[in-house]
Tab-separated table of C-alpha atoms in Angstrom:
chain	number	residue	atom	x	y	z
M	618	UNK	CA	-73.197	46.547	-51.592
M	619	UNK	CA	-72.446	43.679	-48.996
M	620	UNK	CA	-74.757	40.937	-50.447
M	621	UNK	CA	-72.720	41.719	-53.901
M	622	UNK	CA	-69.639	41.068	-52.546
M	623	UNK	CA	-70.304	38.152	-50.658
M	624	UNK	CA	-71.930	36.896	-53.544
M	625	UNK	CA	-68.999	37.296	-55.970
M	626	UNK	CA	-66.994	35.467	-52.877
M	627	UNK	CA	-69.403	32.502	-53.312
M	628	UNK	CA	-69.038	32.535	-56.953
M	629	UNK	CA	-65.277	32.434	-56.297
M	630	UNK	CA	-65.242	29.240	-54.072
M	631	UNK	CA	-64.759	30.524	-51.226
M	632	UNK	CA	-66.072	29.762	-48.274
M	633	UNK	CA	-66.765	32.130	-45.397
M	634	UNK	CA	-66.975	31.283	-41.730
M	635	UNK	CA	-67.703	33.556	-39.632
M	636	UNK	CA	-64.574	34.467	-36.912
M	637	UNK	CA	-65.286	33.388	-33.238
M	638	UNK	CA	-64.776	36.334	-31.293
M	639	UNK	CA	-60.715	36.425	-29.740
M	640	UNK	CA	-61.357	38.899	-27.354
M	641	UNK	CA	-64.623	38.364	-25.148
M	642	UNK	CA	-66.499	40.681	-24.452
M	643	UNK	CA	-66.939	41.903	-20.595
M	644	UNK	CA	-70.412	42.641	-19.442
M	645	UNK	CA	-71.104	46.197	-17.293
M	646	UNK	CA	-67.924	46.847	-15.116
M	647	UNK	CA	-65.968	43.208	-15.513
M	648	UNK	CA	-62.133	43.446	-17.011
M	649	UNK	CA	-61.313	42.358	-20.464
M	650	UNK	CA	-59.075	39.365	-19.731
M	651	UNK	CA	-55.652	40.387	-22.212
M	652	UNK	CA	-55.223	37.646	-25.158
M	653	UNK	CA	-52.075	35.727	-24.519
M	654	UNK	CA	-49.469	35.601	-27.218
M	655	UNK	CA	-49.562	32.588	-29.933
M	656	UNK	CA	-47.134	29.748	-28.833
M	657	UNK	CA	-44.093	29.631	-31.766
M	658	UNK	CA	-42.357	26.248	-32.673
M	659	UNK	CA	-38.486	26.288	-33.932
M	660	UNK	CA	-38.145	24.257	-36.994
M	661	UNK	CA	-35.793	21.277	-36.623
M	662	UNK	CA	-32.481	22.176	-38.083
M	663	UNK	CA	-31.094	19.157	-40.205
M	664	UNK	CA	-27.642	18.859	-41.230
M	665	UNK	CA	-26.201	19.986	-44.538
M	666	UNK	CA	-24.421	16.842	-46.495
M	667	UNK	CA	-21.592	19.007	-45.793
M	668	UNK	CA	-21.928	18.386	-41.889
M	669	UNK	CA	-22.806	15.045	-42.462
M	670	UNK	CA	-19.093	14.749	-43.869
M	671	UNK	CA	-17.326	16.488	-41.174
M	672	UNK	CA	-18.951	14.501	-38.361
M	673	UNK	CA	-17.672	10.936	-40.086
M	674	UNK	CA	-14.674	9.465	-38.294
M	675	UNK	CA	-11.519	11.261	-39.875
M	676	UNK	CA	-8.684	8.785	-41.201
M	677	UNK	CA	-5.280	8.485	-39.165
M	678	UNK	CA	-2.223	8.704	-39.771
M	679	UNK	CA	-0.035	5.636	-39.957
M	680	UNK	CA	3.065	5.483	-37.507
M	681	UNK	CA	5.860	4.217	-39.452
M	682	UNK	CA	7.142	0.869	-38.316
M	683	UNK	CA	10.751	0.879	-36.307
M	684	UNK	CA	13.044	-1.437	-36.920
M	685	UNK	CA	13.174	-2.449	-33.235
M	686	UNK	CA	9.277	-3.272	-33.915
M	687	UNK	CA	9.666	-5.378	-37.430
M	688	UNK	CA	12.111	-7.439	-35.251
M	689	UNK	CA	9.969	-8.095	-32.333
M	690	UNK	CA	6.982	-8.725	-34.608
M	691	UNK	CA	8.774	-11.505	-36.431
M	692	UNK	CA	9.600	-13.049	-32.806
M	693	UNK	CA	6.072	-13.114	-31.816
M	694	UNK	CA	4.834	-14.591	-35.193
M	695	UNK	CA	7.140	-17.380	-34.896
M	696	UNK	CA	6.335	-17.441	-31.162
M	697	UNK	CA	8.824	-16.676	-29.222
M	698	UNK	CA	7.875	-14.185	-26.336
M	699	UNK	CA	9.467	-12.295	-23.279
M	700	UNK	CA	9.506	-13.665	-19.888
M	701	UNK	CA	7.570	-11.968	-17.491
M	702	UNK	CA	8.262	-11.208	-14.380
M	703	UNK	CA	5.438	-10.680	-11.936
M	704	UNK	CA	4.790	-11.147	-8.302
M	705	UNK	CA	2.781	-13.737	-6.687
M	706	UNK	CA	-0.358	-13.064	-4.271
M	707	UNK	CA	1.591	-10.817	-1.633
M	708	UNK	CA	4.642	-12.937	-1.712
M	709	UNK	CA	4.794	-16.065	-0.271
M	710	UNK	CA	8.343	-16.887	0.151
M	711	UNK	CA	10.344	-16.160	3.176
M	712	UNK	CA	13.870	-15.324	3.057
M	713	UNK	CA	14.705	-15.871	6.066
M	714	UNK	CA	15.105	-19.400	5.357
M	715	UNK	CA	17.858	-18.669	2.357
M	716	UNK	CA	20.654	-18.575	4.806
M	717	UNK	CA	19.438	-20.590	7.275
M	718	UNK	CA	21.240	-23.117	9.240
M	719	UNK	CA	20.322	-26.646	8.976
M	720	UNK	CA	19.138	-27.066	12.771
M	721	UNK	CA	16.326	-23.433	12.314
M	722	UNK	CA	13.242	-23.847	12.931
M	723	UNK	CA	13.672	-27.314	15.447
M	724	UNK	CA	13.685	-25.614	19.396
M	725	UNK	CA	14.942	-27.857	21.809
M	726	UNK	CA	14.220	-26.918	25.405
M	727	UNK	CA	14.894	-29.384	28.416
M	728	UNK	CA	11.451	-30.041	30.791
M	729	UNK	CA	11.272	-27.909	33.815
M	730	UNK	CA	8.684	-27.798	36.666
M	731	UNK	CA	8.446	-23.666	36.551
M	732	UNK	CA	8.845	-23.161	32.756
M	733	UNK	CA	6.785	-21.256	30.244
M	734	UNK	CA	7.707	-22.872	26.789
M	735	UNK	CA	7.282	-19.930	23.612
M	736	UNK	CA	6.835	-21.018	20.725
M	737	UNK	CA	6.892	-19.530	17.417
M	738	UNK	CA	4.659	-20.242	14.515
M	739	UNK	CA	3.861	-18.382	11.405
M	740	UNK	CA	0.782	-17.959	8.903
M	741	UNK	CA	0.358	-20.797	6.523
M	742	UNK	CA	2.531	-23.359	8.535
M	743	UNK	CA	2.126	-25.967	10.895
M	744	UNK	CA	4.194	-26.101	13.992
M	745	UNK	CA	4.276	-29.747	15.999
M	746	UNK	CA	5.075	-29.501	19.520
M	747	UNK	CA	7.100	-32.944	21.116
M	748	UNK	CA	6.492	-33.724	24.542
M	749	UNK	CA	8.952	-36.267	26.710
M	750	UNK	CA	8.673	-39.789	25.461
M	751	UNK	CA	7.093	-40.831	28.870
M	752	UNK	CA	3.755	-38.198	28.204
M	753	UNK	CA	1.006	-38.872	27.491
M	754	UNK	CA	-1.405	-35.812	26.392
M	755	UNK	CA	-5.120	-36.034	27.461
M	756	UNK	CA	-6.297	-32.662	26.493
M	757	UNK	CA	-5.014	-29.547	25.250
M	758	UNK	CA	-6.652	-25.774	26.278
M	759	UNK	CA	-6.270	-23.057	24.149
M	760	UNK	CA	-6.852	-19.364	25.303
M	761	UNK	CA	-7.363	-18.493	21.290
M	762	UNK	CA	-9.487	-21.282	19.470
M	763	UNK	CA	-10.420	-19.346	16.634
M	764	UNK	CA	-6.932	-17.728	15.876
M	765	UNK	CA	-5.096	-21.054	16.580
M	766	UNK	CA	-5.745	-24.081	15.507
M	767	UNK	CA	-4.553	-26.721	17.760
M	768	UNK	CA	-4.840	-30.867	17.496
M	769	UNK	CA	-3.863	-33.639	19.229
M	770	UNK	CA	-1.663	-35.554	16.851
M	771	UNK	CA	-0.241	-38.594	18.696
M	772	UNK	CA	-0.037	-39.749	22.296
M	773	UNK	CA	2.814	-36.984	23.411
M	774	UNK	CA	2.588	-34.537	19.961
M	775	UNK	CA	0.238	-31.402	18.927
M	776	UNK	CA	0.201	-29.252	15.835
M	777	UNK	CA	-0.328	-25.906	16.126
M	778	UNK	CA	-1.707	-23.797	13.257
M	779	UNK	CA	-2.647	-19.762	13.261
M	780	UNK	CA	-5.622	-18.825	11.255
M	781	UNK	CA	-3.699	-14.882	10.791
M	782	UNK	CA	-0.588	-13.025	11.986
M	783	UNK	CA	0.120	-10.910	14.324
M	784	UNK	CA	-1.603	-12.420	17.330
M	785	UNK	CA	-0.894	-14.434	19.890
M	786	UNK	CA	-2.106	-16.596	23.039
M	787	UNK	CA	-1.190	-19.530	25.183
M	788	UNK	CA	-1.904	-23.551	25.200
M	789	UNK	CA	-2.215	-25.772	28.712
M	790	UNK	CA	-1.371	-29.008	27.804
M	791	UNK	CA	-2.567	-31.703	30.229
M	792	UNK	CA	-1.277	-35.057	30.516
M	793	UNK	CA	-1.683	-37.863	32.072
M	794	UNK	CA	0.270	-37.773	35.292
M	795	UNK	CA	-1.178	-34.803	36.227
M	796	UNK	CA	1.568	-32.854	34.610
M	797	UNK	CA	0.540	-28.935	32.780
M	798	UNK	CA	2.836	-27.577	30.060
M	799	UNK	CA	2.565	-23.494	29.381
M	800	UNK	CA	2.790	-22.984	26.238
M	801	UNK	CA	3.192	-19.095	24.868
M	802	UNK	CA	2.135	-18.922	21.010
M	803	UNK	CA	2.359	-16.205	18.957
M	804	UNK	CA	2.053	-15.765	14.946
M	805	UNK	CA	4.350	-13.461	12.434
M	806	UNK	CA	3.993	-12.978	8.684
M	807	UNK	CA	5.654	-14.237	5.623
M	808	UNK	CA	8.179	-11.311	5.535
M	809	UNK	CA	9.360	-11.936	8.833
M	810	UNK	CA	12.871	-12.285	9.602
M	811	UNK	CA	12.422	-14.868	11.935
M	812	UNK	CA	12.627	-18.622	11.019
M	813	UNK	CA	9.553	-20.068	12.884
M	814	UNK	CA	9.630	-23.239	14.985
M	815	UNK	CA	8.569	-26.240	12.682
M	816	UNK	CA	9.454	-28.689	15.587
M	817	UNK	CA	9.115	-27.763	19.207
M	818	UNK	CA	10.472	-30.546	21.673
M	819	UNK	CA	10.819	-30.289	25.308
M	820	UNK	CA	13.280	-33.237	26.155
M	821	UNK	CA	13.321	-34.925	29.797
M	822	UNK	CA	11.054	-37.092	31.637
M	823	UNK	CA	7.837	-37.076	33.806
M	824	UNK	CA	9.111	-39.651	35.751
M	825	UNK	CA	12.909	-41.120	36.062
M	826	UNK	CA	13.419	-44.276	33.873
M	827	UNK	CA	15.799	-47.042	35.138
M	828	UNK	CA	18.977	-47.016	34.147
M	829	UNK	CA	20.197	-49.410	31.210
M	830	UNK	CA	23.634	-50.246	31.072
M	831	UNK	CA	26.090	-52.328	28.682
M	832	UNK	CA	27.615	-54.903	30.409
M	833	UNK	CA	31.431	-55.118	29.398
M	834	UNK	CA	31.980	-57.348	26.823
M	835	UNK	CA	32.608	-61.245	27.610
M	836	UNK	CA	30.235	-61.090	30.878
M	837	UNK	CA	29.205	-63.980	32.314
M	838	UNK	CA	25.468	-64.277	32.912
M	839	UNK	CA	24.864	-66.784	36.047
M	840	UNK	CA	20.913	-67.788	35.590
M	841	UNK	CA	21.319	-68.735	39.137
M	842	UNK	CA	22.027	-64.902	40.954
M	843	UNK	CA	18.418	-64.179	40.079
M	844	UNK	CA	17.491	-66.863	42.727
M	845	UNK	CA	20.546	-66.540	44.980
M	846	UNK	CA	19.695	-63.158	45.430
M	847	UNK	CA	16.008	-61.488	44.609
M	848	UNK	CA	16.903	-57.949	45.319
M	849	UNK	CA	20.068	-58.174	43.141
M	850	UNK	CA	19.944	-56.473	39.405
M	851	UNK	CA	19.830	-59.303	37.381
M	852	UNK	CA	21.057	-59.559	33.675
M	853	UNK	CA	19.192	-60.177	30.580
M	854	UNK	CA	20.559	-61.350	27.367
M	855	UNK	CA	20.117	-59.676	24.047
M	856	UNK	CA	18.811	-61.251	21.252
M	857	UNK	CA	20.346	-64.665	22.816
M	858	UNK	CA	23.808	-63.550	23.007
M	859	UNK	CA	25.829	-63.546	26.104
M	860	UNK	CA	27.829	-60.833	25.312
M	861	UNK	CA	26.905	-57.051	25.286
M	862	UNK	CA	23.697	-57.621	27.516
M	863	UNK	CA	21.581	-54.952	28.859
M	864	UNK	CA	20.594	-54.798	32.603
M	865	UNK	CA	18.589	-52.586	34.842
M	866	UNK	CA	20.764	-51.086	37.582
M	867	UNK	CA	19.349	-49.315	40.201
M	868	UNK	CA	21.052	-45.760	40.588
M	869	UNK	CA	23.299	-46.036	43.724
M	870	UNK	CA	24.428	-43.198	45.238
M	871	UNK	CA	27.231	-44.546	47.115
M	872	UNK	CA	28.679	-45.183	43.939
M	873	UNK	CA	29.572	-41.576	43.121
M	874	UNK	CA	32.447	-40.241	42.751
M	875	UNK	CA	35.367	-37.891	41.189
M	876	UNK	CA	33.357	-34.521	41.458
M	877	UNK	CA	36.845	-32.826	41.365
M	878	UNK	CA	38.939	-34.748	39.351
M	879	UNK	CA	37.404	-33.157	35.846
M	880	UNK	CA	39.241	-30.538	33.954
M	881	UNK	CA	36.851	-28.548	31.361
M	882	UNK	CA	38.159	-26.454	28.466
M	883	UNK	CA	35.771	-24.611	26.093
M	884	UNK	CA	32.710	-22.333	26.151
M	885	UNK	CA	32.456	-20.967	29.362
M	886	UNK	CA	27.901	-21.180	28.826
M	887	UNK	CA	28.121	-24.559	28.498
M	888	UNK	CA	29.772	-25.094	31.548
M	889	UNK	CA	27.698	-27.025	34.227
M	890	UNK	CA	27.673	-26.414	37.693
M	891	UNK	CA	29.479	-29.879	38.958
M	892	UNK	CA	30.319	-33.223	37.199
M	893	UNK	CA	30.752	-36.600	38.911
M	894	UNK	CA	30.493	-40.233	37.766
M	895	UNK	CA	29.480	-43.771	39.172
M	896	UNK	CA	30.539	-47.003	37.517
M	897	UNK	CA	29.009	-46.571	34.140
M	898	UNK	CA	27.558	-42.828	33.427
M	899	UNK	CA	28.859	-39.730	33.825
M	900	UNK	CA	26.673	-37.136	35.680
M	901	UNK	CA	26.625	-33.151	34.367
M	902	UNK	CA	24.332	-31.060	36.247
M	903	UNK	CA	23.337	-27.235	35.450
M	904	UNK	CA	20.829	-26.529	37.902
M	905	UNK	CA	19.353	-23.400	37.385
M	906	UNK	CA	21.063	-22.792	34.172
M	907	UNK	CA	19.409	-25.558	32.500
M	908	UNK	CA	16.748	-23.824	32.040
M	909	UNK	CA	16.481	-21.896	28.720
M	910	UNK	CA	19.838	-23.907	27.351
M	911	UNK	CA	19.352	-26.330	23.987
M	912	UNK	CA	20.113	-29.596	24.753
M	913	UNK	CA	24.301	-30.630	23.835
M	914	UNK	CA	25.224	-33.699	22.199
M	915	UNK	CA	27.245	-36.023	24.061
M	916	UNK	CA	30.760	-37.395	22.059
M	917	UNK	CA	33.402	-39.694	23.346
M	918	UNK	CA	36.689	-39.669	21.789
M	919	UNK	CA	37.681	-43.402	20.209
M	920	UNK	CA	41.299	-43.238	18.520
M	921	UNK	CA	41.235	-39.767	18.103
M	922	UNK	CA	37.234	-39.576	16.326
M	923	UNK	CA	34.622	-38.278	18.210
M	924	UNK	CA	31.854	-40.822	18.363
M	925	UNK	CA	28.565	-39.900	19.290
M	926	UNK	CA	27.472	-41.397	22.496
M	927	UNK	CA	23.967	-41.983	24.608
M	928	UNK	CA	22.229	-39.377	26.586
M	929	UNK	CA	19.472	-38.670	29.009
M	930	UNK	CA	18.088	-36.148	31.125
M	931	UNK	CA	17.519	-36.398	34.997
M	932	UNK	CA	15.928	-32.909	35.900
M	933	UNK	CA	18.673	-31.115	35.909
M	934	UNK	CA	21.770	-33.266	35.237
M	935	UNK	CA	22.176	-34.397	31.623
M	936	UNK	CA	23.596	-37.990	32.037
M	937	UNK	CA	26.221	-39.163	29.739
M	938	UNK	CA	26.119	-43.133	29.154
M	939	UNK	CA	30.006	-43.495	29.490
M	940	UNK	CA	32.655	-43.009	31.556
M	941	UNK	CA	35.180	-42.430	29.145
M	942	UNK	CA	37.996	-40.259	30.138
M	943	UNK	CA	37.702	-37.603	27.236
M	944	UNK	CA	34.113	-36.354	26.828
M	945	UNK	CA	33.027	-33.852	24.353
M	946	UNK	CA	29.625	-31.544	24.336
M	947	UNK	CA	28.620	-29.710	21.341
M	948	UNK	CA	25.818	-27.654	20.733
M	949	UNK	CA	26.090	-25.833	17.123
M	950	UNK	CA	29.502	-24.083	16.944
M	951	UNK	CA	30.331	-24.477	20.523
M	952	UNK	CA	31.473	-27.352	22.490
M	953	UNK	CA	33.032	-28.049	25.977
M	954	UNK	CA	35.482	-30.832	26.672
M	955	UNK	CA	35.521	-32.634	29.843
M	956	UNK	CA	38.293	-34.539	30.698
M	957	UNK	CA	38.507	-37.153	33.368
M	958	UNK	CA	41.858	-36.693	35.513
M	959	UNK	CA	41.068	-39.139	38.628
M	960	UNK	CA	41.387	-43.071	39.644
M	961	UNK	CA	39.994	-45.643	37.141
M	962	UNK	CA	37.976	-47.940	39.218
């Protein structure tokens, strides 16, 4: 009966293959490891042209243009557009300098042996430091190198530069008579409501200068008192002229005079401690109040105009080159008048 069928199956096409075995077969005693279940694929689900549809980007809306719009759209196509208004890197501008006066940022300090000179700087400026005429600056020492720069700009001038804010340290300045000016330094911002010191000058001398004096008008120069007498000051003429000379005088002592005959109305701070005079200057000394006070500006009164008039500094005593009998210091809004009430010599 089986070779008939698997004959018809063979007359049918078909091929027959005989089936490995799935489940092996354990010999005496061994398990029958259990067949594991057939692995199953999910088909790939592709979209219906109907998804396809929804998933394309939907149309919008359009906004209606405002009137307000049209308008500024015709502006821009014929170019014209708003101002902006937009800050710069951190703001560099410092208002403290709207309002001020014309004499910020200069300090003016006189030269003292026991001083300590501060100055002020700020970030991206340079502050130049004056010393007397008479110095003359061999080195300069600063305690910060790399948060101040600091350069020798001329014989008796430095610049000082900081690299930041907010810092500070000090510069010995050496010159060459041996002389060491302390200077404090210390940097503030942009924003700061300080005006910083663009000019620093510290007025005086290292050493006293001879005095030059005007010789009244219509003097008489005698070539022949240099010989008659050697130590007597002798007079020069200037620019050829005979009149209006200058000569060194030697300051004599015995000269002085009139420490009480001066009456002084004005600011009581700019007072000075005495006042006297000698044949051609008159001599104001502060003593210890000098120090920390801005130099005044000597004026002498000339049919009723105040003139300005030469100055110096001898330590402590600011020296007036007249003798004029009204005398007039100012020093911004203050002044001090000093009025000469004894014997003309």
């Amino acid at each position: 009966m089986i070779p008939l069928f698997m004959g018809a199956l063979f007359a049918l096409g078909v091929v027959v293959v005989p089936a490995e075995a799935q489940t092996p077969f354990g010999g005496k005693g061994q398990p029958v490891a259990p067949t594991p279940p057939p692995k199953t694929t999910q088909p790939t689900q592709q979209p219906t042209p109907q998804q396809s549809q929804v998933q394309q980007a939907q149309p919008t809306a359009r906004v209606p243009m405002s009137p307000d719009m049209a308008k500024q759209a015709e502006f821009q196509a014929e170019g014209v557009f708003p101002e902006m208004s937009r800050p710069g890197a951190g703001g560099q501008v410092q208002d403290a300098w709207n309002d001020a006066e014309p004499r910020a940022g200069v300090y003016v300090q006189k030269l003292c042996d026991d001083c300590v000179y501060k100055v002020r700087t700020r970030e991206f400026m340079t502050t130049t430091v004056i010393l007397p005429e008479d110095a003359v600056i061999t080195s300069a020492d600063p305690g910060d190198a790399v948060g101040f720069s600091v350069k020798i700009k001329a014989v008796n001038k430095l610049a000082i530069r900081p690299a930041s804010w907010g810092q500070d340290t000090n510069v010995n300045v050496y010159t060459k008579s041996g002389a060491v000016y302390p200077l404090y330094i210390r940097s503030e911002t942009v924003n700061s409501m300080n005006v910083p010191d663009l000019v620093v000058k510290i007025v005086g001398r290292e050493k006293p200068a001879p005095v030059e004096v005007v010789a009244p008008a219509g003097a008489v120069i005698d070539d022949k008192e240099k010989d008659a007498s050697p130590d007597a000051p002798a007079m020069k003429p200037a620019d050829g002229k005979k009149k209006g000379v200058i000569r060194h005088v030697p300051m004599d002592v015995s000269k002085f005079h009139g420490w009480e005959d001066y009456e002084l109305s004005g600011d009581s701070e700019l007072k000075p401690e005495t006042i006297w005079r000698d044949d051609f200057f008159t001599y104001v000394r502060y003593g210890r109040k000098w120090d920390g006070m801005e130099l005044s500006t000597g004026y002498v009164t000339v049919d009723g105009i105040d003139e300005l008039v030469n100055s110096h500094v001898e330590g402590t005593t600011f020296v007036i080159e007249s003798v004029a009998p009204l005398i007039t210091l100012k020093n911004g809004k203050r002044f001090l008048c000093i009025r000469y009430t004894g014997a003309h010599s």
